[in-house]
mmCIF file of C-alpha atoms and ligand atoms in Angstrom:
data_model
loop_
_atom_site.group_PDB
_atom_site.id
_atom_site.type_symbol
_atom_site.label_atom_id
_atom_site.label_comp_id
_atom_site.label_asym_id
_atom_site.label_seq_id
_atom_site.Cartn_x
_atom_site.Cartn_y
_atom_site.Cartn_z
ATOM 1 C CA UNK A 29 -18.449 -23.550 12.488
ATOM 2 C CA UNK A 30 -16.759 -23.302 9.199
ATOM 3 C CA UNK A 31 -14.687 -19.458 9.022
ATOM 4 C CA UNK A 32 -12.666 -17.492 6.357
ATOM 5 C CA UNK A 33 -10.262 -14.518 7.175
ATOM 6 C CA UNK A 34 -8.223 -12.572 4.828
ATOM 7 C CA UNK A 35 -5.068 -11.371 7.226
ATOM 8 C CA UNK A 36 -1.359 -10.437 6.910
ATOM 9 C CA UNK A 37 1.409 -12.368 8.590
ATOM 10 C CA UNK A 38 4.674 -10.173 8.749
ATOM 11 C CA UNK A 39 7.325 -12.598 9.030
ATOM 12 C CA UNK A 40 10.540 -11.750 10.823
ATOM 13 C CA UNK A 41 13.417 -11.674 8.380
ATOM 14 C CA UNK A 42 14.909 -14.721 11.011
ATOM 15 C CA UNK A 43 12.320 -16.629 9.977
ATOM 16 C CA UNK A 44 11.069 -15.504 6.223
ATOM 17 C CA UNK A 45 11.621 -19.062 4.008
ATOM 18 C CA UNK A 46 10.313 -21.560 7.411
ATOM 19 C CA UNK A 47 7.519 -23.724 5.778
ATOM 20 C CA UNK A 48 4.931 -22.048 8.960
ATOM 21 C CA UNK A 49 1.987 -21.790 6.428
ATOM 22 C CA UNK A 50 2.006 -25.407 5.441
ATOM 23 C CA UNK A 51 1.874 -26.635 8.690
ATOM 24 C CA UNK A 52 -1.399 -24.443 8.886
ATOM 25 C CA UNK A 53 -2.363 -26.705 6.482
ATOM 26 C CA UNK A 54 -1.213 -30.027 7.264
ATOM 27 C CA UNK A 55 -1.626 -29.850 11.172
ATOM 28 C CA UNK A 56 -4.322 -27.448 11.679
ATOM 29 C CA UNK A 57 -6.546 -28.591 8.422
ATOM 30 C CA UNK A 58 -6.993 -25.038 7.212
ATOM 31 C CA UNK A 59 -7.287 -24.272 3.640
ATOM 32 C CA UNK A 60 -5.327 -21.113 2.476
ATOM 33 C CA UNK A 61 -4.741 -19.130 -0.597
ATOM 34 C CA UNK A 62 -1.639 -16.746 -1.065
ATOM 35 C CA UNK A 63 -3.129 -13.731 -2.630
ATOM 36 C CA UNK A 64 0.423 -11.768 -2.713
ATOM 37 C CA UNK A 65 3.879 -12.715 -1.077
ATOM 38 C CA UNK A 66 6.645 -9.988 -1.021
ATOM 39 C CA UNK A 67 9.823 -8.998 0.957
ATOM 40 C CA UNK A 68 10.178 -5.931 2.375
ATOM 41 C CA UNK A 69 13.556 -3.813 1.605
ATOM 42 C CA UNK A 70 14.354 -4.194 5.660
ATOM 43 C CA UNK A 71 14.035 -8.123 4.541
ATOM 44 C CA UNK A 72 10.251 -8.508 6.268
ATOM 45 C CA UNK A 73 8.643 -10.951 4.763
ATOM 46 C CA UNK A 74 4.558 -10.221 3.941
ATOM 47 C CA UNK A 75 2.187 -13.304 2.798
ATOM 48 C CA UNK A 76 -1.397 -11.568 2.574
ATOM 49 C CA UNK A 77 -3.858 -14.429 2.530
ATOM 50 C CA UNK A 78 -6.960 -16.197 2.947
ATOM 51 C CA UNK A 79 -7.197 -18.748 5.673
ATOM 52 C CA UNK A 80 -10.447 -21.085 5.922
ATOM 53 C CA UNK A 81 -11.531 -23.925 8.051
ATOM 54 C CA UNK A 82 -13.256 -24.560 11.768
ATOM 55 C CA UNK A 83 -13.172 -22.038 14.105
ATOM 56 C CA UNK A 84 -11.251 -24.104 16.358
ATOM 57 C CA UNK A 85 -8.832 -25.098 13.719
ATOM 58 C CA UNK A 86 -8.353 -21.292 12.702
ATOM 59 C CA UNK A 87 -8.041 -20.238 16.566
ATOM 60 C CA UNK A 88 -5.160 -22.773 16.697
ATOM 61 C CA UNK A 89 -3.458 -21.991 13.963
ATOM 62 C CA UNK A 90 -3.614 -18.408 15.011
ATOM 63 C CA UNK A 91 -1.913 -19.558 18.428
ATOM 64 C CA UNK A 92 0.678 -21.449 16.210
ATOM 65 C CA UNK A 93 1.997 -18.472 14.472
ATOM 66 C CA UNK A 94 1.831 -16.356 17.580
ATOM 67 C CA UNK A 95 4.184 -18.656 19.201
ATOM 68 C CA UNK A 96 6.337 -18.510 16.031
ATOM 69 C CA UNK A 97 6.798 -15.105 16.503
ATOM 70 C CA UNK A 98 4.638 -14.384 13.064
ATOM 71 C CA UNK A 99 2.972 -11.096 13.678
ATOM 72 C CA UNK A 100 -0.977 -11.588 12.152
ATOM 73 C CA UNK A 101 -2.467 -8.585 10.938
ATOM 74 C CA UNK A 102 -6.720 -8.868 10.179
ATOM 75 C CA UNK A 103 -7.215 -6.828 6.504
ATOM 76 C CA UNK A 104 -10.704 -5.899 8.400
ATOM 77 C CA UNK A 105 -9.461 -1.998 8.277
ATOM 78 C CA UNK A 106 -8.754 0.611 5.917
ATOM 79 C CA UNK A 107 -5.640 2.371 5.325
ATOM 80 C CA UNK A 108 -6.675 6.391 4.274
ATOM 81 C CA UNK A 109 -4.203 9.437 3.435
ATOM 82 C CA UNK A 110 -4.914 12.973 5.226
ATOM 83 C CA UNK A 111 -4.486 15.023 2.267
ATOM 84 C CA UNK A 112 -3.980 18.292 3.928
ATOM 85 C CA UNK A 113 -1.140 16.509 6.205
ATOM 86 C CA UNK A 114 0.420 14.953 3.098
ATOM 87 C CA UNK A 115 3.633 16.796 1.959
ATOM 88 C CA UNK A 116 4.064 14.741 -0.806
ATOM 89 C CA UNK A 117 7.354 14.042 0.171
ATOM 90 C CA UNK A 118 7.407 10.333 -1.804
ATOM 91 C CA UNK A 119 8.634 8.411 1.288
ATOM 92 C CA UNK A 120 5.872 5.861 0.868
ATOM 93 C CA UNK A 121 6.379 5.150 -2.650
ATOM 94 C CA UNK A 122 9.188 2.277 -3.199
ATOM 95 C CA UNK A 123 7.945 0.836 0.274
ATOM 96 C CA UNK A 124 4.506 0.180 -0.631
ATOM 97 C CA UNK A 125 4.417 -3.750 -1.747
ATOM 98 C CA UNK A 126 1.257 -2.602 -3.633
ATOM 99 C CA UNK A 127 2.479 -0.375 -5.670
ATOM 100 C CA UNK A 128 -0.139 2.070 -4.308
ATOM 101 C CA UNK A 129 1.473 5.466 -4.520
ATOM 102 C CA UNK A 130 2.588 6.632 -7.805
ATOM 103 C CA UNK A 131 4.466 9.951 -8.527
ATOM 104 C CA UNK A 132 2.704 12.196 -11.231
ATOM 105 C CA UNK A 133 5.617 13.230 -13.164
ATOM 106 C CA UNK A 134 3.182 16.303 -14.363
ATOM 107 C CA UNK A 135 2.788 17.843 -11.205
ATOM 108 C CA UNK A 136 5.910 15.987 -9.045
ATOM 109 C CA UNK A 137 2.652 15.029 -6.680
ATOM 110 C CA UNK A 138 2.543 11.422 -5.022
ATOM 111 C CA UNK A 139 -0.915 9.646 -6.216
ATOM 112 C CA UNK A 140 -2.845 7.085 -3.497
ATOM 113 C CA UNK A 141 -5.247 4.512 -5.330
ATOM 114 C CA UNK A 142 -6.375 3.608 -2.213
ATOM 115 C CA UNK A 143 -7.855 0.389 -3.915
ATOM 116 C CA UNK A 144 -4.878 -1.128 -4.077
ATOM 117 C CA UNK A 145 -3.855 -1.361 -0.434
ATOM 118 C CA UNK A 146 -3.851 -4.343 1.006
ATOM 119 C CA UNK A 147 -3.674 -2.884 4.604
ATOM 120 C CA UNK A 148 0.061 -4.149 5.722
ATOM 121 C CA UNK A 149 0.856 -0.645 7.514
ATOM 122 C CA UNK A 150 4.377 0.221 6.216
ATOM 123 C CA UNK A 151 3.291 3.396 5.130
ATOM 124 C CA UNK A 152 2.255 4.392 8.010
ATOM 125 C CA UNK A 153 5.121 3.759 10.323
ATOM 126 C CA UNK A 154 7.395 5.253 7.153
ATOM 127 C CA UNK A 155 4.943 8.576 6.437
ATOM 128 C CA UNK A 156 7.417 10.990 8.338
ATOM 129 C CA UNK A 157 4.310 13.773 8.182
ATOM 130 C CA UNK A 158 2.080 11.147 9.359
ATOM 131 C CA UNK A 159 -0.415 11.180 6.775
ATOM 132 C CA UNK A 160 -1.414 7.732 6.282
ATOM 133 C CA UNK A 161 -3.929 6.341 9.311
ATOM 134 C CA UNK A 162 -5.836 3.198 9.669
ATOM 135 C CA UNK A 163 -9.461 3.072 10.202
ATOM 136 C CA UNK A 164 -10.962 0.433 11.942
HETATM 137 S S1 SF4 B 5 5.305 9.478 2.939
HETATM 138 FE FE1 SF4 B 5 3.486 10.529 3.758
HETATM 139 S S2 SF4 B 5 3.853 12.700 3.345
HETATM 140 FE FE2 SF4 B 5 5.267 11.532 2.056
HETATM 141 S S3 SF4 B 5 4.136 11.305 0.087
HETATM 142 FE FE3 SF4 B 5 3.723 9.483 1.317
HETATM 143 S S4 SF4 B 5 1.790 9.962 2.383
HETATM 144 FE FE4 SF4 B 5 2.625 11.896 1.646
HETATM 145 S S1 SF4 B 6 -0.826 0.117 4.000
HETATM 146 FE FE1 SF4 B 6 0.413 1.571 2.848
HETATM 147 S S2 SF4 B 6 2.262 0.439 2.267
HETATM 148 FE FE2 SF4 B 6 0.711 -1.095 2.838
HETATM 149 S S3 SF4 B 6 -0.325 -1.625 0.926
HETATM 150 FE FE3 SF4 B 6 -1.523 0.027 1.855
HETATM 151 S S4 SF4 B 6 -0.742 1.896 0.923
HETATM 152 FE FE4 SF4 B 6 0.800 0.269 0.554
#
């Protein structure tokens, strides 16, 4: 059975640069397409991406990255602000790899186009008011 996943690997800054997601490809036979690649400021490296190919294949490869310490993250949630918890503070703005959160110079306020999230979780562990939840 043929699958395709969208998912986040957070790559240890120890290993950001290892060539882990062509070996996906060359070992495991999946087919995968890098829909954004960044580095975090604490030097985390973030490949969000589509992975395709048999089941079996795709359970491997998931075993593969597990054992190279490559955290995999499913995009199958939502990332929402709690408006009345949000102070607005603008902690979540530079660390967004997004670019989700913009500051409205207007009213000083921190925007959240929610539609640009691509579910890695930063802001969540960086929201100090604890605004920003996943839903499953
Ligand atoms: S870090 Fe949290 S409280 Fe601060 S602006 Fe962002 S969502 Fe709001
Ligand atoms: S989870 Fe937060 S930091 Fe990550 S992309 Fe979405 S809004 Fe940006």
């Amino acid at each position: 059975m043929a699958i395709s996943r969208r998912v986040v690997l957070h790559f240890d800054k120890d290993i950001v640069g290892q060539s882990i997601v062509c070996r996906l490809a060359k070992d495991m036979d999946l087919e995968f397409n890098i829909i954004r690649a960044y580095v975090t400021p604490e030097e985390e490296g973030l490949l969000v991406m589509e992975l395709s190919g048999a089941a079996s294949n795709y359970e491997e490869g998931m075993r593969y990255l597990s054992q190279m310490g490559v955290v995999v993250q499913s995009l199958n949630q939502d990332v929402v602000r709690d408006e009345v918890k949000c102070t607005h503070c603008g902690a979540c703005v530079n660390i967004c790899p997004a670019k989700a959160f913009t500051v409205d110079m207007a009213s000083r306020k921190i925007d959240f186009a929610g539609d640009k999230c691509v579910a890695c979780g930063l802001c969540i562990k960086a929201c100090p008011a604890r605004a920003m939840e996943a839903r499953f």
